[in-house]
Each structure stands twice: as structure tokens, then as C-alpha cells.
Amino acid sequence: MNATATPLIDGFGRLHDNLRISVTDRCNIRCSYCMPEKDVHFIDRTEILSFEEIERFARIAVGLGVNKIRVTGGEPLVRKDLPVLLQKLRGIEGIRDIALTTNGVLLAEQAQALYDAGLRRLNVHLDTLDRERFRQITRRDELDRVLAGLDAAQRCGFGPIKINAVAVKGLVEPDVVPLARFGRERGFEIRYIEFMPLDAQGIWDRGRVLLADDILKLLADGIGPLEAVPDPDPRAPALEYRFADGRGAVGFIASVSRPFCLNCNRIRITSDGMLRYCLFALEETDVKSLLRGGASNEEIAAVVRRVVSAKWLGHEINSAKFVAPPRPMYAIGG
Ligand code: SAM
Ligand code: SF4
């Protein structure tokens, strides 16, 4: 942070030091809880921020105290030359941590270049180890490539590698225990993410969320007892558990059953340069026009401050007042 800059603190006293950058809304698979099956409307390429624009915005955010960045999408590995961007971001003084969330389909071919660009932390999205079920969930037959991607990432030396599994009731129950076993054997932490109302087809319903407690029960019955891990970072959203036999850990992003808004430290920028203070925000602030329209870094920094200071207390998923944002997950950047 600049010596003169004050940190990004919102009206509820929450410090914001975590930036999620979406680099594309395009994707090479079609998860049913995220994208529509066909007729996907993608953002025009001319509207997508260039690497230079992303780097400039990241530098401004770091000047305001951001020190953690996660790159996401859509599928970030479909963005050409992503390692070049990672290298640029890594070069920003003040960044402590860079991570990438990917579906893993292109990971085998890109793992080494990503590692060479300095990336170490990966979240790979995988809901099932069963080929037919993978096809059913993602509408694509790409399981083998994702598994090859995980192998390649481990060979390169990435760590930690976490696996994101979306918890949809009536869909993934058969996969919960096999995935956790796979994680225990291979040294991956599985993160079960409660299904959120951000799917493109509007199929979300509270009754379709496989809750963290349901998953804990499936794991305890199928594998053995778990114990909660005391949280070293209360601002991290995941609830962590380890198996009592000492073999492996799992985490839960329980946005529905145990919202973590009170500890939120995140801001997001979409691939078309819209700044968001929350995944579920109904409003966005157009930073791209500022980046392209001759605004100074100070002017853009002032906008970021304004957005953070106007941030709401939290989403209202559990209330009748909840309104889903107009953009689905793939277009916001998960
Ligand atoms: N394509 C990459 C991937 O799938 O990891 C990065 C973008 S994706 C939008 C980021 C994460 O969002 C995924 O790992 C997936 O677990 C999660 N996700 C997608 N749709 C979701 C939904 N409706 N509810 C909860 N999590 C979701
Ligand atoms: Fe693509 Fe990720 Fe959405 Fe699946 S969750 S459709 S991989 S962006």
C-alpha cells in the first residue's frame, strides 16, 4: 500500500485486501449449475479487458491495500497467453498471493507454463470421478483431460491444489465420498461449494442445495469421523475439517447454510471491466470506461474506494427479499 493510502474499509469496518479478476466469460464446458446448454451469449471480445488494462487496475488496487489476487472466469485457461498475465501480476510489489481457479480441461498442456510464470496455488473444479456423470453435469466428455491436468499439476510441483465441487442436491450425492477418498489418496483438499443462485437457467432453489451438514454426514458415514479445524484466518470463507484418522482434509464454502458475509474481504472485476463489491451485487461500476477514457490512477482509485464504502452488509439468499443478479456465475467470475 502507498504510504499515503488508507486501506479499503467499508461502512461495516471490513478491510478489503482480496481481488478476484475474471479474464473471460468463455468456457469449454457447460456445467448445468452455471451455464446454459446452448445459445450462450458471450461478451464481445472488444469489451474484454486487455492484460495491460488488468495489470493497471491490479496495481491501483494493490496501491489501496489489496494483497491477494485470484484469477478466474469463465474458464481462465481459454484466455490466450494467460501465463503472461500471471507474470505481470506477480511482478506487482505488494502482492502476497496469486491463485487460479480452473476447470482443469486445459491444465495438462498449460501446467508447466503456469508454474514457470510463478503460479503455485490452484483450485481445480471437479464434481465427479465418473465419466458418465461428468458428461451429465458438464455436458462435455472431458473427465480424462481434467484428471490428466491434475496429474500434470502435481508433477510440476503445484501446491496446495484444491478441488472445487459444487454441491447440488439430487445430483452429486453419489460423488461426495469417492471425491473425498480421491483427495485423501492424492493429497488434494476437496472443497464442497453449496449451490448458489447464480446459474444461468434459474434452476436454483433452496431445496436443491446439498448443505454442508448433509455432506459432513455422508463423509462421516462413508469414510469416518471428521473434526473441525480451528480457523487460523477468520476472514477465509471455507470451513475446514480433517478426518480424525489424520488422512486428509475437506472444506466447505457454505454460502447458503453459513454465510460468511460479515468477514468478507473481496472485490471483483469482471472480464469486461465492471467492478463488483459482491458476487450477488445487483449493481456494477464501469471501470473499463475509466481505464479506456483517460482517467488517472487516482480517479480510478477514488472510484474503488467509493464502491467499497457503499458495499452492503451481505447477500440475502436466505430471505424472501433475495434477488439474483442479472449475470450468471460464468459472466461474473466465480
Ligand atoms: N471455470 C472455472 C471453474 O469452473 O473452476 C472458473 C470459473 S467457475 C465460475 C468458479 C467456481 O464457481 C467453480 O469452481 C465452481 O465450483 C463454482 N460454481 C459455478 N457455478 C456455481 C453455482 N451456481 N453455485 C456454486 N458454485 C458454483
Ligand atoms: Fe465453465 Fe466453470 Fe461455469 Fe463450469 S463452473 S461452466 S467450468 S465457468
Short mmCIF file of C-alpha atoms and ligand atoms in Angstrom, two decimals:
data_model
loop_
_atom_site.label_atom_id
_atom_site.label_comp_id
_atom_site.label_asym_id
_atom_site.label_seq_id
_atom_site.Cartn_x
_atom_site.Cartn_y
_atom_site.Cartn_z
CA MET A 1 0.00 0.00 0.00
CA ASN A 2 1.20 3.55 -0.65
CA ALA A 3 2.45 5.22 2.48
CA THR A 4 -0.27 7.83 2.00
CA ALA A 5 -3.12 5.48 1.11
CA THR A 6 -5.60 4.38 3.71
CA PRO A 7 -6.86 0.81 3.41
CA LEU A 8 -10.12 -0.15 1.74
CA ILE A 9 -12.54 -0.34 4.65
CA ASP A 10 -16.27 -0.45 4.07
CA GLY A 11 -19.09 1.03 6.13
CA PHE A 12 -19.15 -2.10 8.32
CA GLY A 13 -15.47 -1.97 9.18
CA ARG A 14 -14.43 -4.78 6.84
CA LEU A 15 -10.96 -4.50 5.36
CA HIS A 16 -10.78 -5.38 1.66
CA ASP A 17 -7.49 -6.84 0.52
CA ASN A 18 -8.63 -9.57 -1.83
CA LEU A 19 -9.30 -9.05 -5.55
CA ARG A 20 -10.83 -11.59 -7.91
CA ILE A 21 -10.12 -10.97 -11.54
CA SER A 22 -12.18 -12.61 -14.24
CA VAL A 23 -10.26 -12.83 -17.50
CA THR A 24 -13.01 -14.20 -19.73
CA ASP A 25 -16.63 -15.28 -19.70
CA ARG A 26 -15.97 -18.03 -22.23
CA CYS A 27 -15.77 -21.65 -21.22
CA ASN A 28 -15.01 -25.00 -22.81
CA ILE A 29 -17.58 -26.97 -20.81
CA ARG A 30 -21.19 -26.22 -19.82
CA CYS A 31 -21.83 -27.00 -16.15
CA SER A 32 -25.57 -27.12 -15.66
CA TYR A 33 -25.48 -25.03 -12.45
CA CYS A 34 -23.53 -22.27 -14.19
CA MET A 35 -24.11 -22.01 -17.94
CA PRO A 36 -26.98 -22.65 -20.28
CA GLU A 37 -26.62 -25.65 -22.58
CA LYS A 38 -26.68 -23.64 -25.79
CA ASP A 39 -27.18 -20.16 -27.20
CA VAL A 40 -24.73 -18.73 -24.69
CA HIS A 41 -24.35 -15.01 -25.16
CA PHE A 42 -20.68 -14.12 -24.69
CA ILE A 43 -19.28 -10.66 -24.15
CA ASP A 44 -17.90 -9.12 -27.33
CA ARG A 45 -14.10 -9.50 -27.44
CA THR A 46 -13.58 -5.77 -27.80
CA GLU A 47 -15.20 -5.31 -24.39
CA ILE A 48 -12.80 -7.69 -22.63
CA LEU A 49 -10.01 -6.00 -20.68
CA SER A 50 -6.54 -6.41 -22.15
CA PHE A 51 -3.71 -7.74 -19.97
CA GLU A 52 -2.34 -4.20 -19.76
CA GLU A 53 -5.69 -2.89 -18.50
CA ILE A 54 -5.97 -5.71 -15.97
CA GLU A 55 -2.44 -5.09 -14.75
CA ARG A 56 -3.07 -1.36 -14.40
CA PHE A 57 -6.24 -1.96 -12.40
CA ALA A 58 -4.47 -4.55 -10.22
CA ARG A 59 -1.68 -2.04 -9.49
CA ILE A 60 -4.24 0.56 -8.45
CA ALA A 61 -5.96 -2.00 -6.20
CA VAL A 62 -2.64 -3.01 -4.66
CA GLY A 63 -1.99 0.66 -4.01
CA LEU A 64 -5.19 0.55 -1.93
CA GLY A 65 -4.06 -2.43 0.12
CA VAL A 66 -5.06 -5.43 -1.97
CA ASN A 67 -2.50 -8.19 -1.50
CA LYS A 68 -4.28 -11.33 -2.68
CA ILE A 69 -5.45 -12.00 -6.22
CA ARG A 70 -7.41 -14.88 -7.66
CA VAL A 71 -7.71 -15.24 -11.42
CA THR A 72 -10.90 -16.85 -12.62
CA GLY A 73 -13.54 -16.78 -15.34
CA GLY A 74 -15.44 -18.33 -17.32
CA GLU A 75 -12.57 -20.67 -17.89
CA PRO A 76 -9.34 -18.68 -17.48
CA LEU A 77 -7.23 -21.17 -19.41
CA VAL A 78 -9.13 -20.47 -22.62
CA ARG A 79 -7.72 -16.93 -22.46
CA LYS A 80 -4.71 -16.88 -24.77
CA ASP A 81 -1.31 -16.49 -23.10
CA LEU A 82 -2.65 -16.44 -19.55
CA PRO A 83 0.84 -17.12 -18.10
CA VAL A 84 1.89 -13.72 -19.49
CA LEU A 85 -0.77 -12.05 -17.35
CA LEU A 86 0.20 -14.07 -14.29
CA GLN A 87 3.77 -12.99 -14.69
CA LYS A 88 2.69 -9.35 -14.90
CA LEU A 89 0.57 -9.70 -11.77
CA ARG A 90 3.35 -11.48 -9.93
CA GLY A 91 5.63 -8.57 -10.70
CA ILE A 92 3.44 -6.13 -8.75
CA GLU A 93 5.11 -5.26 -5.49
CA GLY A 94 2.75 -5.84 -2.60
CA ILE A 95 1.05 -8.98 -3.93
CA ARG A 96 1.44 -11.75 -1.37
CA ASP A 97 -0.61 -14.41 -3.05
CA ILE A 98 -1.88 -15.32 -6.52
CA ALA A 99 -4.18 -18.25 -7.16
CA LEU A 100 -6.08 -19.59 -10.16
CA THR A 101 -9.47 -21.29 -10.39
CA THR A 102 -9.81 -23.54 -13.44
CA ASN A 103 -11.92 -26.42 -14.68
CA GLY A 104 -8.68 -28.23 -15.47
CA VAL A 105 -9.56 -29.23 -19.06
CA LEU A 106 -6.54 -27.37 -20.49
CA LEU A 107 -4.34 -27.76 -17.45
CA ALA A 108 -2.19 -30.65 -18.68
CA GLU A 109 -0.99 -28.56 -21.63
CA GLN A 110 -0.52 -25.35 -19.65
CA ALA A 111 0.63 -26.50 -16.21
CA GLN A 112 4.34 -26.05 -16.82
CA ALA A 113 3.95 -22.57 -18.33
CA LEU A 114 1.74 -21.53 -15.42
CA TYR A 115 4.25 -22.86 -12.94
CA ASP A 116 7.08 -21.11 -14.75
CA ALA A 117 5.07 -17.88 -14.54
CA GLY A 118 5.25 -18.22 -10.77
CA LEU A 119 1.78 -19.59 -10.03
CA ARG A 120 1.69 -22.13 -7.20
CA ARG A 121 -1.87 -22.25 -5.88
CA LEU A 122 -4.62 -23.91 -7.89
CA ASN A 123 -8.28 -24.68 -7.41
CA VAL A 124 -9.42 -27.25 -9.93
CA HIS A 125 -13.11 -27.70 -10.38
CA LEU A 126 -14.22 -31.35 -10.43
CA ASP A 127 -17.56 -32.69 -9.24
CA THR A 128 -17.29 -36.38 -10.04
CA LEU A 129 -14.81 -39.12 -10.95
CA ASP A 130 -17.40 -40.94 -13.02
CA ARG A 131 -17.16 -40.27 -16.71
CA GLU A 132 -20.86 -40.57 -17.48
CA ARG A 133 -21.81 -38.35 -14.57
CA PHE A 134 -19.16 -35.82 -15.57
CA ARG A 135 -20.77 -35.69 -19.01
CA GLN A 136 -24.21 -35.31 -17.48
CA ILE A 137 -23.13 -32.44 -15.21
CA THR A 138 -20.87 -30.55 -17.62
CA ARG A 139 -22.48 -31.56 -20.95
CA ARG A 140 -18.99 -32.40 -22.20
CA ASP A 141 -16.87 -35.56 -22.19
CA GLU A 142 -13.72 -34.09 -20.66
CA LEU A 143 -13.14 -36.00 -17.44
CA ASP A 144 -9.94 -37.65 -18.68
CA ARG A 145 -8.41 -34.29 -19.52
CA VAL A 146 -9.23 -32.86 -16.10
CA LEU A 147 -7.63 -35.88 -14.42
CA ALA A 148 -4.59 -35.53 -16.68
CA GLY A 149 -4.47 -31.85 -15.70
CA LEU A 150 -4.40 -32.75 -12.01
CA ASP A 151 -1.60 -35.27 -12.65
CA ALA A 152 0.40 -32.70 -14.59
CA ALA A 153 -0.10 -30.02 -11.93
CA GLN A 154 1.14 -32.35 -9.23
CA ARG A 155 4.14 -33.37 -11.30
CA CYS A 156 5.06 -29.72 -11.83
CA GLY A 157 5.01 -29.13 -8.09
CA PHE A 158 1.86 -27.01 -7.62
CA GLY A 159 0.60 -26.87 -4.08
CA PRO A 160 -1.77 -26.61 -2.46
CA ILE A 161 -4.13 -27.98 -5.11
CA LYS A 162 -7.73 -27.81 -4.01
CA ILE A 163 -10.68 -29.37 -5.79
CA ASN A 164 -13.90 -27.36 -6.05
CA ALA A 165 -17.04 -29.49 -6.13
CA VAL A 166 -20.44 -27.84 -6.43
CA ALA A 167 -22.97 -29.31 -4.01
CA VAL A 168 -26.28 -29.72 -5.82
CA LYS A 169 -28.87 -31.85 -4.08
CA GLY A 170 -30.24 -34.74 -6.09
CA LEU A 171 -27.22 -34.58 -8.37
CA VAL A 172 -23.89 -35.12 -6.65
CA GLU A 173 -24.61 -37.23 -3.55
CA PRO A 174 -23.02 -40.34 -5.15
CA ASP A 175 -19.83 -38.35 -5.78
CA VAL A 176 -19.22 -36.90 -2.31
CA VAL A 177 -17.45 -39.88 -0.77
CA PRO A 178 -15.48 -41.03 -3.86
CA LEU A 179 -14.13 -37.49 -4.32
CA ALA A 180 -13.08 -37.26 -0.68
CA ARG A 181 -11.34 -40.65 -0.96
CA PHE A 182 -9.56 -39.43 -4.08
CA GLY A 183 -8.47 -36.31 -2.20
CA ARG A 184 -7.18 -38.37 0.71
CA GLU A 185 -5.19 -40.63 -1.60
CA ARG A 186 -3.76 -37.91 -3.78
CA GLY A 187 -3.28 -35.07 -1.30
CA PHE A 188 -5.98 -32.73 -2.66
CA GLU A 189 -8.31 -30.86 -0.32
CA ILE A 190 -11.86 -31.17 -1.61
CA ARG A 191 -13.95 -28.02 -1.21
CA TYR A 192 -17.65 -28.58 -1.41
CA ILE A 193 -19.36 -25.38 -2.53
CA GLU A 194 -23.03 -25.07 -1.73
CA PHE A 195 -25.01 -24.47 -4.92
CA MET A 196 -25.65 -20.73 -5.21
CA PRO A 197 -28.42 -18.91 -7.08
CA LEU A 198 -26.11 -17.86 -9.90
CA ASP A 199 -26.98 -20.42 -12.54
CA ALA A 200 -27.94 -19.18 -15.99
CA GLN A 201 -31.13 -21.16 -16.25
CA GLY A 202 -32.67 -20.17 -12.95
CA ILE A 203 -32.94 -23.75 -11.65
CA TRP A 204 -31.65 -22.77 -8.18
CA ASP A 205 -33.95 -23.36 -5.32
CA ARG A 206 -33.04 -23.68 -1.66
CA GLY A 207 -34.25 -27.27 -1.75
CA ARG A 208 -31.64 -28.05 -4.41
CA VAL A 209 -28.68 -27.12 -2.22
CA LEU A 210 -26.75 -30.01 -0.73
CA LEU A 211 -25.87 -28.40 2.58
CA ALA A 212 -22.51 -28.67 4.34
CA ASP A 213 -24.12 -30.62 7.19
CA ASP A 214 -25.58 -33.16 4.74
CA ILE A 215 -22.14 -33.62 3.19
CA LEU A 216 -20.46 -33.97 6.58
CA LYS A 217 -22.88 -36.77 7.39
CA LEU A 218 -22.23 -38.52 4.07
CA LEU A 219 -18.48 -38.30 4.72
CA ALA A 220 -18.70 -39.47 8.32
CA ASP A 221 -20.88 -42.44 7.31
CA GLY A 222 -18.85 -43.30 4.21
CA ILE A 223 -15.29 -42.71 5.43
CA GLY A 224 -15.10 -41.94 9.13
CA PRO A 225 -15.28 -39.19 11.72
CA LEU A 226 -14.16 -35.66 10.98
CA GLU A 227 -13.10 -32.88 13.29
CA ALA A 228 -13.38 -29.14 12.74
CA VAL A 229 -10.07 -27.38 12.18
CA PRO A 230 -9.77 -24.16 14.19
CA ASP A 231 -9.61 -21.35 11.68
CA PRO A 232 -6.25 -19.56 11.53
CA ASP A 233 -7.77 -16.87 9.28
CA PRO A 234 -11.30 -15.92 10.32
CA ARG A 235 -11.70 -13.99 7.06
CA ALA A 236 -11.20 -17.10 4.91
CA PRO A 237 -14.62 -18.28 3.74
CA ALA A 238 -14.06 -22.05 3.96
CA LEU A 239 -14.97 -24.13 6.99
CA GLU A 240 -12.22 -26.69 7.33
CA TYR A 241 -12.47 -30.25 8.66
CA ARG A 242 -9.94 -33.05 8.80
CA PHE A 243 -10.51 -36.76 9.01
CA ALA A 244 -9.86 -37.97 12.54
CA ASP A 245 -7.53 -40.69 11.21
CA GLY A 246 -5.19 -37.91 10.08
CA ARG A 247 -5.61 -38.69 6.38
CA GLY A 248 -6.79 -35.63 4.57
CA ALA A 249 -8.97 -32.59 4.94
CA VAL A 250 -12.10 -31.17 3.35
CA GLY A 251 -13.51 -27.65 3.25
CA PHE A 252 -16.94 -26.14 2.77
CA ILE A 253 -17.95 -22.92 1.14
CA ALA A 254 -21.31 -22.81 2.86
CA SER A 255 -22.66 -19.59 1.35
CA VAL A 256 -26.23 -20.73 1.88
CA SER A 257 -26.24 -22.51 5.24
CA ARG A 258 -23.48 -20.44 6.90
CA PRO A 259 -22.98 -17.18 5.02
CA PHE A 260 -19.62 -15.56 5.68
CA CYS A 261 -20.54 -12.03 4.58
CA LEU A 262 -19.61 -10.50 7.93
CA ASN A 263 -15.98 -11.36 7.24
CA CYS A 264 -15.97 -10.54 3.54
CA ASN A 265 -12.74 -9.02 2.25
CA ARG A 266 -13.32 -9.26 -1.51
CA ILE A 267 -13.89 -7.11 -4.50
CA ARG A 268 -14.23 -8.41 -8.04
CA ILE A 269 -13.64 -7.17 -11.52
CA THR A 270 -15.45 -8.85 -14.40
CA SER A 271 -13.76 -9.63 -17.69
CA ASP A 272 -15.47 -6.58 -19.22
CA GLY A 273 -14.14 -4.32 -16.51
CA MET A 274 -17.10 -3.96 -14.17
CA LEU A 275 -16.22 -3.58 -10.52
CA ARG A 276 -18.42 -5.50 -8.07
CA TYR A 277 -18.40 -5.44 -4.28
CA CYS A 278 -20.15 -8.82 -4.05
CA LEU A 279 -20.80 -11.91 -6.15
CA PHE A 280 -24.50 -11.23 -5.60
CA ALA A 281 -24.43 -7.46 -6.08
CA LEU A 282 -27.19 -6.07 -8.28
CA GLU A 283 -25.10 -3.10 -9.33
CA GLU A 284 -21.71 -2.78 -11.01
CA THR A 285 -19.36 0.11 -11.60
CA ASP A 286 -17.87 0.62 -15.02
CA VAL A 287 -14.11 0.73 -14.59
CA LYS A 288 -13.38 -0.17 -18.20
CA SER A 289 -14.68 3.18 -19.42
CA LEU A 290 -12.37 4.88 -16.95
CA LEU A 291 -9.39 2.76 -17.97
CA ARG A 292 -10.08 3.48 -21.64
CA GLY A 293 -11.28 7.02 -21.22
CA GLY A 294 -8.18 8.72 -19.91
CA ALA A 295 -8.97 8.65 -16.18
CA SER A 296 -5.95 8.94 -13.92
CA ASN A 297 -4.96 6.21 -11.45
CA GLU A 298 -6.07 8.50 -8.63
CA GLU A 299 -9.51 8.92 -10.20
CA ILE A 300 -9.88 5.16 -10.57
CA ALA A 301 -8.66 4.61 -7.01
CA ALA A 302 -11.32 7.05 -5.80
CA VAL A 303 -13.98 5.01 -7.61
CA VAL A 304 -12.76 1.78 -5.98
CA ARG A 305 -12.96 3.46 -2.59
CA ARG A 306 -16.48 4.65 -3.30
CA VAL A 307 -17.60 1.19 -4.36
CA VAL A 308 -16.15 -0.39 -1.23
CA SER A 309 -17.58 2.23 1.08
CA ALA A 310 -21.06 1.68 -0.41
CA LYS A 311 -20.87 -2.10 -0.01
CA TRP A 312 -23.88 -3.82 1.51
CA LEU A 313 -23.72 -5.96 4.62
CA GLY A 314 -24.33 -9.16 2.73
CA HIS A 315 -26.42 -11.22 0.36
CA GLU A 316 -29.98 -12.15 1.21
CA ILE A 317 -30.06 -15.70 -0.14
CA ASN A 318 -31.93 -16.86 2.92
CA SER A 319 -34.58 -14.16 2.81
CA ALA A 320 -37.67 -13.68 0.69
CA LYS A 321 -36.10 -10.36 -0.40
CA PHE A 322 -33.35 -12.12 -2.38
CA VAL A 323 -32.99 -11.09 -5.99
CA ALA A 324 -30.47 -12.98 -8.14
CA PRO A 325 -28.02 -10.79 -10.03
CA PRO A 326 -28.68 -10.48 -13.75
CA ARG A 327 -25.34 -12.06 -14.65
CA PRO A 328 -24.78 -15.77 -14.04
CA MET A 329 -21.65 -17.17 -12.40
CA TYR A 330 -19.59 -17.60 -15.58
CA ALA A 331 -20.11 -13.95 -16.56
CA ILE A 332 -19.28 -12.54 -13.13
CA GLY A 333 -16.29 -14.76 -12.35
CA GLY A 334 -16.66 -17.29 -9.58
N1 SAM B 1 -14.21 -22.28 -14.95
C1 SAM B 1 -13.51 -22.27 -13.72
C2 SAM B 1 -14.03 -23.34 -12.79
O1 SAM B 1 -15.04 -23.94 -13.10
O2 SAM B 1 -13.40 -23.54 -11.75
C3 SAM B 1 -13.52 -20.94 -13.03
C4 SAM B 1 -14.82 -20.19 -13.01
S1 SAM B 1 -16.14 -21.01 -12.15
C5 SAM B 1 -17.45 -19.86 -12.35
C6 SAM B 1 -15.57 -20.84 -10.48
C7 SAM B 1 -16.19 -21.79 -9.50
O3 SAM B 1 -17.54 -21.48 -9.37
C8 SAM B 1 -16.16 -23.23 -9.94
O4 SAM B 1 -15.02 -23.85 -9.42
C9 SAM B 1 -17.41 -23.82 -9.40
O5 SAM B 1 -17.08 -24.64 -8.34
C10 SAM B 1 -18.19 -22.65 -8.90
N2 SAM B 1 -19.59 -22.55 -9.35
C11 SAM B 1 -20.07 -22.40 -10.58
N3 SAM B 1 -21.40 -22.27 -10.57
C12 SAM B 1 -21.78 -22.33 -9.28
C13 SAM B 1 -23.02 -22.21 -8.58
N4 SAM B 1 -24.18 -21.98 -9.23
N5 SAM B 1 -23.01 -22.33 -7.23
C14 SAM B 1 -21.86 -22.52 -6.56
N6 SAM B 1 -20.67 -22.61 -7.14
C15 SAM B 1 -20.62 -22.51 -8.49
FE1 SF4 B 2 -17.33 -23.23 -17.07
FE2 SF4 B 2 -16.50 -23.00 -14.56
FE3 SF4 B 2 -19.02 -22.36 -15.24
FE4 SF4 B 2 -18.31 -24.89 -15.29
S1 SF4 B 2 -18.36 -23.57 -13.47
S2 SF4 B 2 -19.44 -23.82 -16.91
S3 SF4 B 2 -16.23 -24.77 -15.88
S4 SF4 B 2 -17.18 -21.33 -15.89
#
